[in-house]
Short mmCIF file of C-alpha atoms in Angstrom, two decimals:
data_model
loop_
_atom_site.label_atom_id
_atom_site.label_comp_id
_atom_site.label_asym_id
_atom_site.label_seq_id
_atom_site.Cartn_x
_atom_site.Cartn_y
_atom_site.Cartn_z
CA UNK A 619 70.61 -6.25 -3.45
CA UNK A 620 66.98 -4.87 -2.37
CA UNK A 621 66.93 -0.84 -1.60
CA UNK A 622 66.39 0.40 1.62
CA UNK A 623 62.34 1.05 0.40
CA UNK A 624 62.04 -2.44 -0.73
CA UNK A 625 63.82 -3.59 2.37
CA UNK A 626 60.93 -1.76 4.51
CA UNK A 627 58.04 -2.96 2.37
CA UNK A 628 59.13 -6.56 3.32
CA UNK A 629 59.06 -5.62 6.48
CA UNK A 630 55.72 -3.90 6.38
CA UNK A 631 54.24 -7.47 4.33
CA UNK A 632 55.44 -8.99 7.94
CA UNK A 633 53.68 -7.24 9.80
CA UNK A 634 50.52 -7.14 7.65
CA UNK A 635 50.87 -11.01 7.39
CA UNK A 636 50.50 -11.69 11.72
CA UNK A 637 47.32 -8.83 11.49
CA UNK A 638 45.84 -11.17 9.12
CA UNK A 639 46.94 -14.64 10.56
CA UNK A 640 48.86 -15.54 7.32
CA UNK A 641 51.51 -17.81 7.52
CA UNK A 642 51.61 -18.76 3.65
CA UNK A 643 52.40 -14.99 3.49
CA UNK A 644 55.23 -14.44 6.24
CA UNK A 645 56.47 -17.69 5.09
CA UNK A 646 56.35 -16.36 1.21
CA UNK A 647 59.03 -13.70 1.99
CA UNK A 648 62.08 -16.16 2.58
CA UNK A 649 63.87 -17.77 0.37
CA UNK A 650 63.49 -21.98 -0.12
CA UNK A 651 66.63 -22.68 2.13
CA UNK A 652 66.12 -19.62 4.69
CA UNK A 653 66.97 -19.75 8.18
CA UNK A 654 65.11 -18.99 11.61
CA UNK A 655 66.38 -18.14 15.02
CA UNK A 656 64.08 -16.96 17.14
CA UNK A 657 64.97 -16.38 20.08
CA UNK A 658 68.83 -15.98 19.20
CA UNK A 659 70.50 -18.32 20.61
CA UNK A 660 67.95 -21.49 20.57
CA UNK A 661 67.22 -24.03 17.51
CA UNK A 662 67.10 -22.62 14.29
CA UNK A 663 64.17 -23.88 11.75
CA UNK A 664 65.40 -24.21 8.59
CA UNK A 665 63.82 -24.06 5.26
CA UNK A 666 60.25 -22.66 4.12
CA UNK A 667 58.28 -25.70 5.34
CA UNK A 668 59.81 -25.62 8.60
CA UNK A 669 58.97 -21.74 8.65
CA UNK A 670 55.92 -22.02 7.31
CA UNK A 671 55.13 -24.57 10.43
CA UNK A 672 57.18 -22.18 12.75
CA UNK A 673 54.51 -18.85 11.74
CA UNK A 674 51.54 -21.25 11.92
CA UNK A 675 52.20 -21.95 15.41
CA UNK A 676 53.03 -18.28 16.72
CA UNK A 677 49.60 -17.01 14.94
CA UNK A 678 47.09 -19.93 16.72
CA UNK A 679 48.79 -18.13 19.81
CA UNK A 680 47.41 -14.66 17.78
CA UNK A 681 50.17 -12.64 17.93
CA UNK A 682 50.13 -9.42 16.36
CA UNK A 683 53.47 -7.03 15.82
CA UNK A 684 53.38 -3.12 16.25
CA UNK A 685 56.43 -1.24 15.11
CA UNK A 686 58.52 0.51 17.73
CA UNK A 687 60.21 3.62 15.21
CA UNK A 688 61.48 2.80 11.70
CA UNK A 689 62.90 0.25 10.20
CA UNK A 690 66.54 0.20 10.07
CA UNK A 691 68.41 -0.83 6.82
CA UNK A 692 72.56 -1.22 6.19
CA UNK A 693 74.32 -3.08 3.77
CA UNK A 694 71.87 -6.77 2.94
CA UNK A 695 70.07 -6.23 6.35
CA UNK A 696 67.07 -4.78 7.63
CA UNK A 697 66.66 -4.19 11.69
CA UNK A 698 63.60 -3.46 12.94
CA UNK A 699 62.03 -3.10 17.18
CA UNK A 700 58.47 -4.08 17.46
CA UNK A 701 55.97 -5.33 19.95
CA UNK A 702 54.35 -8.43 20.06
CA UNK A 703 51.11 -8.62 21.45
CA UNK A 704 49.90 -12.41 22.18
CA UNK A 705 47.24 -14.58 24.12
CA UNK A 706 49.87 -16.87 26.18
CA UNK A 707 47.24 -18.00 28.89
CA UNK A 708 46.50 -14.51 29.34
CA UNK A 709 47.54 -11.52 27.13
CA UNK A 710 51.57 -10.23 27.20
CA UNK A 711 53.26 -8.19 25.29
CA UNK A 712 57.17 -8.63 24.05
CA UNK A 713 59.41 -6.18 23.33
CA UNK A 714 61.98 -7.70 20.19
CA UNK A 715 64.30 -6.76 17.76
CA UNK A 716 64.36 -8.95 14.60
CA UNK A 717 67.29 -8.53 11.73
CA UNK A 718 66.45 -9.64 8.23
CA UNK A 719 69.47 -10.40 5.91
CA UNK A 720 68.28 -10.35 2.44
CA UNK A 721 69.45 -12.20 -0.75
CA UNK A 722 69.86 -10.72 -4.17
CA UNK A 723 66.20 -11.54 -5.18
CA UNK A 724 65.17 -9.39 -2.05
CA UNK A 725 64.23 -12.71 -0.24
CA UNK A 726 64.54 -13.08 3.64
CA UNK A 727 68.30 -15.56 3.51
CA UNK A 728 68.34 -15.27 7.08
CA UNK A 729 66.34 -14.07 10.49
CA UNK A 730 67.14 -13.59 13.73
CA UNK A 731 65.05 -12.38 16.91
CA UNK A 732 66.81 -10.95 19.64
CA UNK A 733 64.37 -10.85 22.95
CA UNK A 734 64.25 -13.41 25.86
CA UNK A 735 61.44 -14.08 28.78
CA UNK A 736 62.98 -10.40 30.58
CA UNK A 737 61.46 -8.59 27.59
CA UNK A 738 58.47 -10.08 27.94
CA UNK A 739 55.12 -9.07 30.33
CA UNK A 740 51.59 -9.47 31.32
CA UNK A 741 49.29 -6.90 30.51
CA UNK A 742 46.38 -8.76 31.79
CA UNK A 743 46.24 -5.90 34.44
CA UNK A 744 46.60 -2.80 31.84
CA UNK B 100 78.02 -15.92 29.58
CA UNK B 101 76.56 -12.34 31.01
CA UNK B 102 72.94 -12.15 32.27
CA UNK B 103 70.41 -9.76 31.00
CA UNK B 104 70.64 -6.87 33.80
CA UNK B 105 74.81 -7.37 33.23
CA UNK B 106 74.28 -6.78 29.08
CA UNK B 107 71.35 -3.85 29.68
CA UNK B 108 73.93 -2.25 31.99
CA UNK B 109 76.46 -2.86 29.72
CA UNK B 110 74.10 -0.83 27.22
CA UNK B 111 73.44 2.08 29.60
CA UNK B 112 77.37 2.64 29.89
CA UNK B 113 77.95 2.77 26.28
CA UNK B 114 75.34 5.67 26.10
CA UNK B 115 76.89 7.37 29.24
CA UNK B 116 80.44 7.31 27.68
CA UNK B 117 79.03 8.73 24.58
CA UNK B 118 77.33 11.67 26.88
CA UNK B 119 80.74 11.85 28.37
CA UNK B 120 82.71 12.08 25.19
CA UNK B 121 84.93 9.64 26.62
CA UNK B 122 86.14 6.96 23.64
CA UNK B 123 87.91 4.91 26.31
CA UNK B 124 84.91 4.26 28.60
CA UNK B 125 83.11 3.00 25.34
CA UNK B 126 86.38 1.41 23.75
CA UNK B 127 87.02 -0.25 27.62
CA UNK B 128 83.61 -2.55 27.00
CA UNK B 129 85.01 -4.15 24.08
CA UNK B 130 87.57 -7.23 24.10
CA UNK B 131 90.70 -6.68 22.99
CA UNK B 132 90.26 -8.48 19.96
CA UNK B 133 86.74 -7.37 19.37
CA UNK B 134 85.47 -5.89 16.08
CA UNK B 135 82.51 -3.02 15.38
CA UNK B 136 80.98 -2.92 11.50
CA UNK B 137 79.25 0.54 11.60
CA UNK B 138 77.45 0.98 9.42
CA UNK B 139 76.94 -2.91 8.80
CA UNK B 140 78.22 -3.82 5.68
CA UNK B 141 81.77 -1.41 5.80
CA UNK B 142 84.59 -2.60 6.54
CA UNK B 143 85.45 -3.52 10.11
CA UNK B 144 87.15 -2.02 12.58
CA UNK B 145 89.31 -5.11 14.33
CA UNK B 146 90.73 -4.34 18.14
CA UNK B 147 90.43 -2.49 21.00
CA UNK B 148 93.35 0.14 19.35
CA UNK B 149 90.90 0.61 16.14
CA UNK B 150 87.88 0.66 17.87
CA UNK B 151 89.46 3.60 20.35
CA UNK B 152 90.07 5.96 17.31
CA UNK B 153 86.77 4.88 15.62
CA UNK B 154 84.65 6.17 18.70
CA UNK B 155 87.10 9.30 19.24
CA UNK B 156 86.28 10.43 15.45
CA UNK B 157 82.49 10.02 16.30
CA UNK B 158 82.53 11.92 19.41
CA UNK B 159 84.72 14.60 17.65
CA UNK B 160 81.59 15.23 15.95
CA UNK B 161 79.52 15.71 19.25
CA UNK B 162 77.52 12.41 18.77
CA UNK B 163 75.20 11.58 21.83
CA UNK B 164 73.02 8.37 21.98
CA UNK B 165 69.22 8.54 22.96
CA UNK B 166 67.65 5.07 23.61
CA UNK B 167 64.39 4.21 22.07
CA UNK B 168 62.75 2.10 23.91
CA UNK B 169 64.31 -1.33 25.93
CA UNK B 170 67.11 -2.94 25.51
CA UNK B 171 66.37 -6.36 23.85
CA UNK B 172 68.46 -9.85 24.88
CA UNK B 173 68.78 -12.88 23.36
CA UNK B 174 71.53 -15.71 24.22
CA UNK B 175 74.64 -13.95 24.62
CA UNK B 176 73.75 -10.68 22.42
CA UNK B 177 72.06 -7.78 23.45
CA UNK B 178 70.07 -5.51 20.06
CA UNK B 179 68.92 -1.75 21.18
CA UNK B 180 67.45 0.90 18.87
CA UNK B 181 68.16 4.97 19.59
CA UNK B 182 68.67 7.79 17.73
CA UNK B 183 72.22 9.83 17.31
CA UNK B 184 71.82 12.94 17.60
CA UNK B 185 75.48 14.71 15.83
CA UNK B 186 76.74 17.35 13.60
CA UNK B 187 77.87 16.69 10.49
CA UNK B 188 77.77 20.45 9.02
CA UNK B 189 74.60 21.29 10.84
CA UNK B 190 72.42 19.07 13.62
CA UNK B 191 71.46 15.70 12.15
CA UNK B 192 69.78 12.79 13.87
CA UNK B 193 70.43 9.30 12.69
CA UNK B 194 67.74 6.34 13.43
CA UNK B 195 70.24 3.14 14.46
CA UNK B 196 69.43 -0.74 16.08
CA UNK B 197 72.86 -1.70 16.92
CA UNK B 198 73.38 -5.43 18.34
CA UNK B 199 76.59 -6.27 21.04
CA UNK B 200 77.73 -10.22 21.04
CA UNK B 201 79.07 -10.64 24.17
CA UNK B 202 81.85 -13.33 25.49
CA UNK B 203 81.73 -15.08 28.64
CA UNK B 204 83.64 -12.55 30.40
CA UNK B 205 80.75 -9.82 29.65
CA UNK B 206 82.99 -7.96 26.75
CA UNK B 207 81.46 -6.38 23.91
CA UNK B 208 83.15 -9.08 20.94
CA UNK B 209 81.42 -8.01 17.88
CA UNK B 210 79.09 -5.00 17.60
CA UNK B 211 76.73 -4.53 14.10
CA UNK B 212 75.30 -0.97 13.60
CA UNK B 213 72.34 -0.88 11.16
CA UNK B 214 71.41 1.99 9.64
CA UNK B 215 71.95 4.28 6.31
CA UNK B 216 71.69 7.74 5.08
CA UNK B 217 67.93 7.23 4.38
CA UNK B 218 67.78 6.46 8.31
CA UNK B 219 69.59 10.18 8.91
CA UNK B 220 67.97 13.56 8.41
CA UNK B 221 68.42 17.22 9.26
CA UNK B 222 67.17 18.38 12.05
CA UNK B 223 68.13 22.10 11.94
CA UNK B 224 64.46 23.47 10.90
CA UNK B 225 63.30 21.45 13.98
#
């Protein structure tokens, strides 16, 4: 099982990989058969491929992620609030939660992304 | 299945019953059948009895809840991140995302806390 640190770095790698429109490298941190469900509660993608496609889409839309407060780790998972900042006709930010369960290799097994259109908002105005 | 405003308020009411000290305002969100893993990866507390003497212990030790930052919603779960503030032989504050499934009634079914000791530190030199 990954440590907490190692848990955080992958984390961190996520982050770096949207500031650099990289979906090779977001998609790198999951394991071949991974899963996707983002939001909770609609279609998962499943699979690096289907990932990979999944990032490439959300980064021509440039969104970036800021952290909201540290990374939470317990157990295989990781927990983590962020904001996302992206150009959907017009700039908006979301406010999310995504969980990371990790396998033993310290791959991404399994994401989820809790948020829905309440948490999101324009800040064409800000 | 609950709407966003009915899961955030759901939320708010755990925190108040926390500020309250009052286990049976936060064990009355919960089905009857519900279960809480906290920390996630434990082993789980399973029914509204258990999950009574499991928030009694942690309000024994003064715990109060500070939100940081919106409550996020997806499908029928809600994911929030806050800080406990407790005493466990002197003032400690612990960094926690803790997610709520709901049923279609708007009861807590299965709550996940994330977090570790390397999310907890002293806070007496503050």
């Amino acid at each position: 099982m990954p440590s907490h640190d190692e848990m955080v770095r992958t984390v961190e790698r996520y982050v770096e990989a949207f500031d650099k429109n990289d979906a090779a490298m977001a998609a790198d941190l999951y394991a071949t058969d991974a899963t996707v469900e983002d939001p909770i509660g609609t279609p998962i993608h499943r699979g690096r491929d289907a990932i990979h496609a999944f990032y490439a889409a959300s980064m021509q839309a440039n969104a970036k992620l800021r952290l909201d407060g540290p990374v939470r780790t317990g157990g295989d998972y990781a927990a983590f609030a962020f904001t996302v900042l992206v150009d959907f006709g017009g700039p908006k930010e979301i406010e999310v939660i995504d969980t990371f369960k990790f396998d033993a290799e310290g791959k991404v097994m399994e994401m989820r992304a809790y948020w829905n259109p309440a948490n999101m908002r324009d800040t064409a105005a800000a």
